[in-house]
GROMACS .gro file of C-alpha atoms in nm:
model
  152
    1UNK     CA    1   1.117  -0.894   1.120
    2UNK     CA    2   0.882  -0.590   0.996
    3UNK     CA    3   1.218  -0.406   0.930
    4UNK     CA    4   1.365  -0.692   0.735
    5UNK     CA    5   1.012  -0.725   0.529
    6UNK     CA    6   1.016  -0.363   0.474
    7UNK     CA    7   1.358  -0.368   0.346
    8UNK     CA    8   1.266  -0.633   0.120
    9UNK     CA    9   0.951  -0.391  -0.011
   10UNK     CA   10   1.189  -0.095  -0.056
   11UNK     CA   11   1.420  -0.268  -0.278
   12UNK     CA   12   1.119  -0.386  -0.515
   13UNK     CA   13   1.011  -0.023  -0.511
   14UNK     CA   14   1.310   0.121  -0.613
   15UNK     CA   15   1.351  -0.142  -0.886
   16UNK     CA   16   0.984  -0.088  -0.961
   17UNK     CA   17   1.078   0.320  -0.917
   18UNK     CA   18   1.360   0.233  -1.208
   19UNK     CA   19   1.098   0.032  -1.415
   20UNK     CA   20   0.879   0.345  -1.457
   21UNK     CA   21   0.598   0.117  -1.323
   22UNK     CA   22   0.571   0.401  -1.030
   23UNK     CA   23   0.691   0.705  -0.927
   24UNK     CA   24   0.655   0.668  -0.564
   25UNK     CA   25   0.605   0.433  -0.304
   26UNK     CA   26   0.250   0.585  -0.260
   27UNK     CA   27   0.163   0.492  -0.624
   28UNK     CA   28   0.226   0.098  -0.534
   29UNK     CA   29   0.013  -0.162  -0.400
   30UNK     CA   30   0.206  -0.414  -0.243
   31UNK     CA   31   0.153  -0.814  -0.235
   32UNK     CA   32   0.360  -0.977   0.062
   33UNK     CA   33   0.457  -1.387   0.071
   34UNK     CA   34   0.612  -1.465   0.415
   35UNK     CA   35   0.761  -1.821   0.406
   36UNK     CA   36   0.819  -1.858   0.792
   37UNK     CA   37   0.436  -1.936   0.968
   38UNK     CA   38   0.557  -1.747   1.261
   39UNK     CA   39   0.672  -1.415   1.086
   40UNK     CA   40   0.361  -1.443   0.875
   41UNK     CA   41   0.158  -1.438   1.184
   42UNK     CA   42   0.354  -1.106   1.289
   43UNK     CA   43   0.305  -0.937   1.013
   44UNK     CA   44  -0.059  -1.051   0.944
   45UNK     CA   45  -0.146  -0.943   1.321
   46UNK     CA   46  -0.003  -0.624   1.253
   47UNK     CA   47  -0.182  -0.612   0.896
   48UNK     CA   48  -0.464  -0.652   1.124
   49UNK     CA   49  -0.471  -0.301   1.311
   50UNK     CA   50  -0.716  -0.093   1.204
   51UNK     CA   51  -0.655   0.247   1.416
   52UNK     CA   52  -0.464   0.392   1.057
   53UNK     CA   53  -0.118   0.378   1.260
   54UNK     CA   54   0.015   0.081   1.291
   55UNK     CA   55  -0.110  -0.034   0.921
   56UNK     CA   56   0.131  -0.188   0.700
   57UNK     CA   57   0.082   0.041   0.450
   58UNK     CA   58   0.167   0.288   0.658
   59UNK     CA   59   0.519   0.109   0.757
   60UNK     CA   60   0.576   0.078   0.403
   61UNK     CA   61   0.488   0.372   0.292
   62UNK     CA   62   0.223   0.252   0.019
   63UNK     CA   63  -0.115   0.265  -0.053
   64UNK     CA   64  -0.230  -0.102  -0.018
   65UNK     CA   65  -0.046  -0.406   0.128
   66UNK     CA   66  -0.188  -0.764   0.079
   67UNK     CA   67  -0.059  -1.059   0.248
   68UNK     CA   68  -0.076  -1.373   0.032
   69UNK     CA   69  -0.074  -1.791   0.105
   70UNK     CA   70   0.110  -1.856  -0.223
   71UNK     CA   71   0.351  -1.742  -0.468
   72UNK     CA   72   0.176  -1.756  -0.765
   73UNK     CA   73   0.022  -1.453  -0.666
   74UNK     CA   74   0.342  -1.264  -0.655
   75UNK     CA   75   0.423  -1.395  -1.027
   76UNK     CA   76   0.089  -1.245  -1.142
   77UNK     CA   77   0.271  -0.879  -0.972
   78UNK     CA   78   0.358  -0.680  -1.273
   79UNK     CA   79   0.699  -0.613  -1.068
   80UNK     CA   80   0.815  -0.926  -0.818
   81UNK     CA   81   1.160  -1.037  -0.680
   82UNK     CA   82   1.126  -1.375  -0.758
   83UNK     CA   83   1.374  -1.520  -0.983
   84UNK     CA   84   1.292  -1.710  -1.287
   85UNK     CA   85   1.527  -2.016  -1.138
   86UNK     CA   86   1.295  -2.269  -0.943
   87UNK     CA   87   1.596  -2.428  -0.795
   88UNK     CA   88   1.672  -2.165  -0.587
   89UNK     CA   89   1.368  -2.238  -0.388
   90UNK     CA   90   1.135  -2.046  -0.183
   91UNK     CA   91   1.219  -1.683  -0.085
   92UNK     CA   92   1.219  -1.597   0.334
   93UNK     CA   93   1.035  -1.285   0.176
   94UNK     CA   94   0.829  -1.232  -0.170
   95UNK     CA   95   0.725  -0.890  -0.282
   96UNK     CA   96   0.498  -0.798  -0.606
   97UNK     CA   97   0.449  -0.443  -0.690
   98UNK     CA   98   0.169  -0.318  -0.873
   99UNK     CA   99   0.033   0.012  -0.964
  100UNK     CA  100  -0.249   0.165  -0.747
  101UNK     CA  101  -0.568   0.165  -0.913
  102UNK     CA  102  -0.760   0.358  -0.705
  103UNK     CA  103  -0.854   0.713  -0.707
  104UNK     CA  104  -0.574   0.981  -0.479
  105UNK     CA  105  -0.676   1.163  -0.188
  106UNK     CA  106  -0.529   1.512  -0.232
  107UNK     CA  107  -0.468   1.520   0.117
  108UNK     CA  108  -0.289   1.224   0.233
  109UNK     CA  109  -0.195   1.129  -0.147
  110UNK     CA  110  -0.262   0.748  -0.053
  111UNK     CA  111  -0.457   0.576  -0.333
  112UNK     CA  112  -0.791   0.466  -0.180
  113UNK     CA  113  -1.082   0.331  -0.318
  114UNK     CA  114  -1.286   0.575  -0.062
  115UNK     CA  115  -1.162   0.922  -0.221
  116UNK     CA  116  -1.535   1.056  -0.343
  117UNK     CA  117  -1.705   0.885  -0.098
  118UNK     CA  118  -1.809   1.194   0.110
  119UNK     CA  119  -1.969   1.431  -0.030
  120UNK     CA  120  -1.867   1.696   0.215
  121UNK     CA  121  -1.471   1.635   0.115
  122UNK     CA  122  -1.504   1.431  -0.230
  123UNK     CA  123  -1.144   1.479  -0.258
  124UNK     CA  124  -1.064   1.295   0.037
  125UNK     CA  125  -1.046   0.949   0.155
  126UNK     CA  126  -1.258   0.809   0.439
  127UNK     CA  127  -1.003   0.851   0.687
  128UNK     CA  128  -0.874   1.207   0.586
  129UNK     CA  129  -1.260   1.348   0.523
  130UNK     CA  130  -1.308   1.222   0.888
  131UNK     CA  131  -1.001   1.357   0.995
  132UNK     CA  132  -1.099   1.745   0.850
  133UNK     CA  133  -1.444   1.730   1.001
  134UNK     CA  134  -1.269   1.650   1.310
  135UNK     CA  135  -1.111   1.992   1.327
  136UNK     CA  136  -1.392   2.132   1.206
  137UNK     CA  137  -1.388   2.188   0.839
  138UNK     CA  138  -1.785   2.050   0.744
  139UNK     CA  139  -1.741   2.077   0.379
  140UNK     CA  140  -1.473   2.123   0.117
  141UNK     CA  141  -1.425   2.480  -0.047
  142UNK     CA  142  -1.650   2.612  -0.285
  143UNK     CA  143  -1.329   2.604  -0.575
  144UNK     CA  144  -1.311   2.225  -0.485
  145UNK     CA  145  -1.665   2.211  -0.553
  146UNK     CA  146  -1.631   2.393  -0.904
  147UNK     CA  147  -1.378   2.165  -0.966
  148UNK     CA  148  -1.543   1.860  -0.886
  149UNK     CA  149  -1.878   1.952  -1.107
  150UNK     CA  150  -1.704   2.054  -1.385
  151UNK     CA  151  -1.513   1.680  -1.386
  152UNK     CA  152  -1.816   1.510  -1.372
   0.00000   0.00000   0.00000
């Protein structure tokens, strides 16, 4: 199922891609109707996982993935698969496509609303600052830091 769903996602990007609504997949928040209960409970449980691998975004290759009870919320997408026709029902799969909002991490280039959180890697998002420190990298480099004061 997550490989049928993604499919579905890619070919919304592309048209999306063709739209000049984004440039890449990473530049897209995606909003996900499942029509089946039971596939929507797979997906949701695996839009559940927090440990940044299994994530959906991450399967999809996009910065944000939300999973939605209704398909008016897929209409309100600025880019959605959904055909104008009502009479040819509801869709196994709806996908909406809008443009990230949120600020990129230079590192992972996922569009996060916690890039400038740290103020050790203000560049980064949560996960990537975390990541950095991890290997041992304490602060960001003194031309990021130039950078980043002369921006603000």
């Amino acid at each position: 199922v997550v490989l049928e769903v993604r499919d579905s996602v890619n070919k919304v990007l592309e048209a999306a891609r063709i739209a000049k609504l984004v440039g890449a997949p990473m530049e897209a928040n995606v909003t996900l109707y499942i029509a089946d209960p039971s596939e929507r409970q797979l997906i949701d449980h695996l839009g559940q996982y927090d440990n940044d691998v299994d994530d959906l975004k991450r399967a999809f290759i996009v910065s944000g993935v939300t999973l939605v009870d209704d398909l008016e919320a897929i209409r309100r997408c600025t880019h959605h698969n959904l055909d104008s026709d009502p009479l040819d029902g509801e869709p196994r799969f709806a996908v909406g496509v809008n443009r990230a909002s949120a600020p990129k991490c230079d590192r992972c280039w996922h569009y996060d609303e916690s890039v400038g959180t740290s103020s050790a890697h203000p560049l980064l998002c949560g996960r990537c600052s975390h990541a950095v420190i991890e290997m041992g990298i304490s602060s960001a480099p003194a031309m990021v830091e130039e950078a980043v004061s002369s921006a603000t």
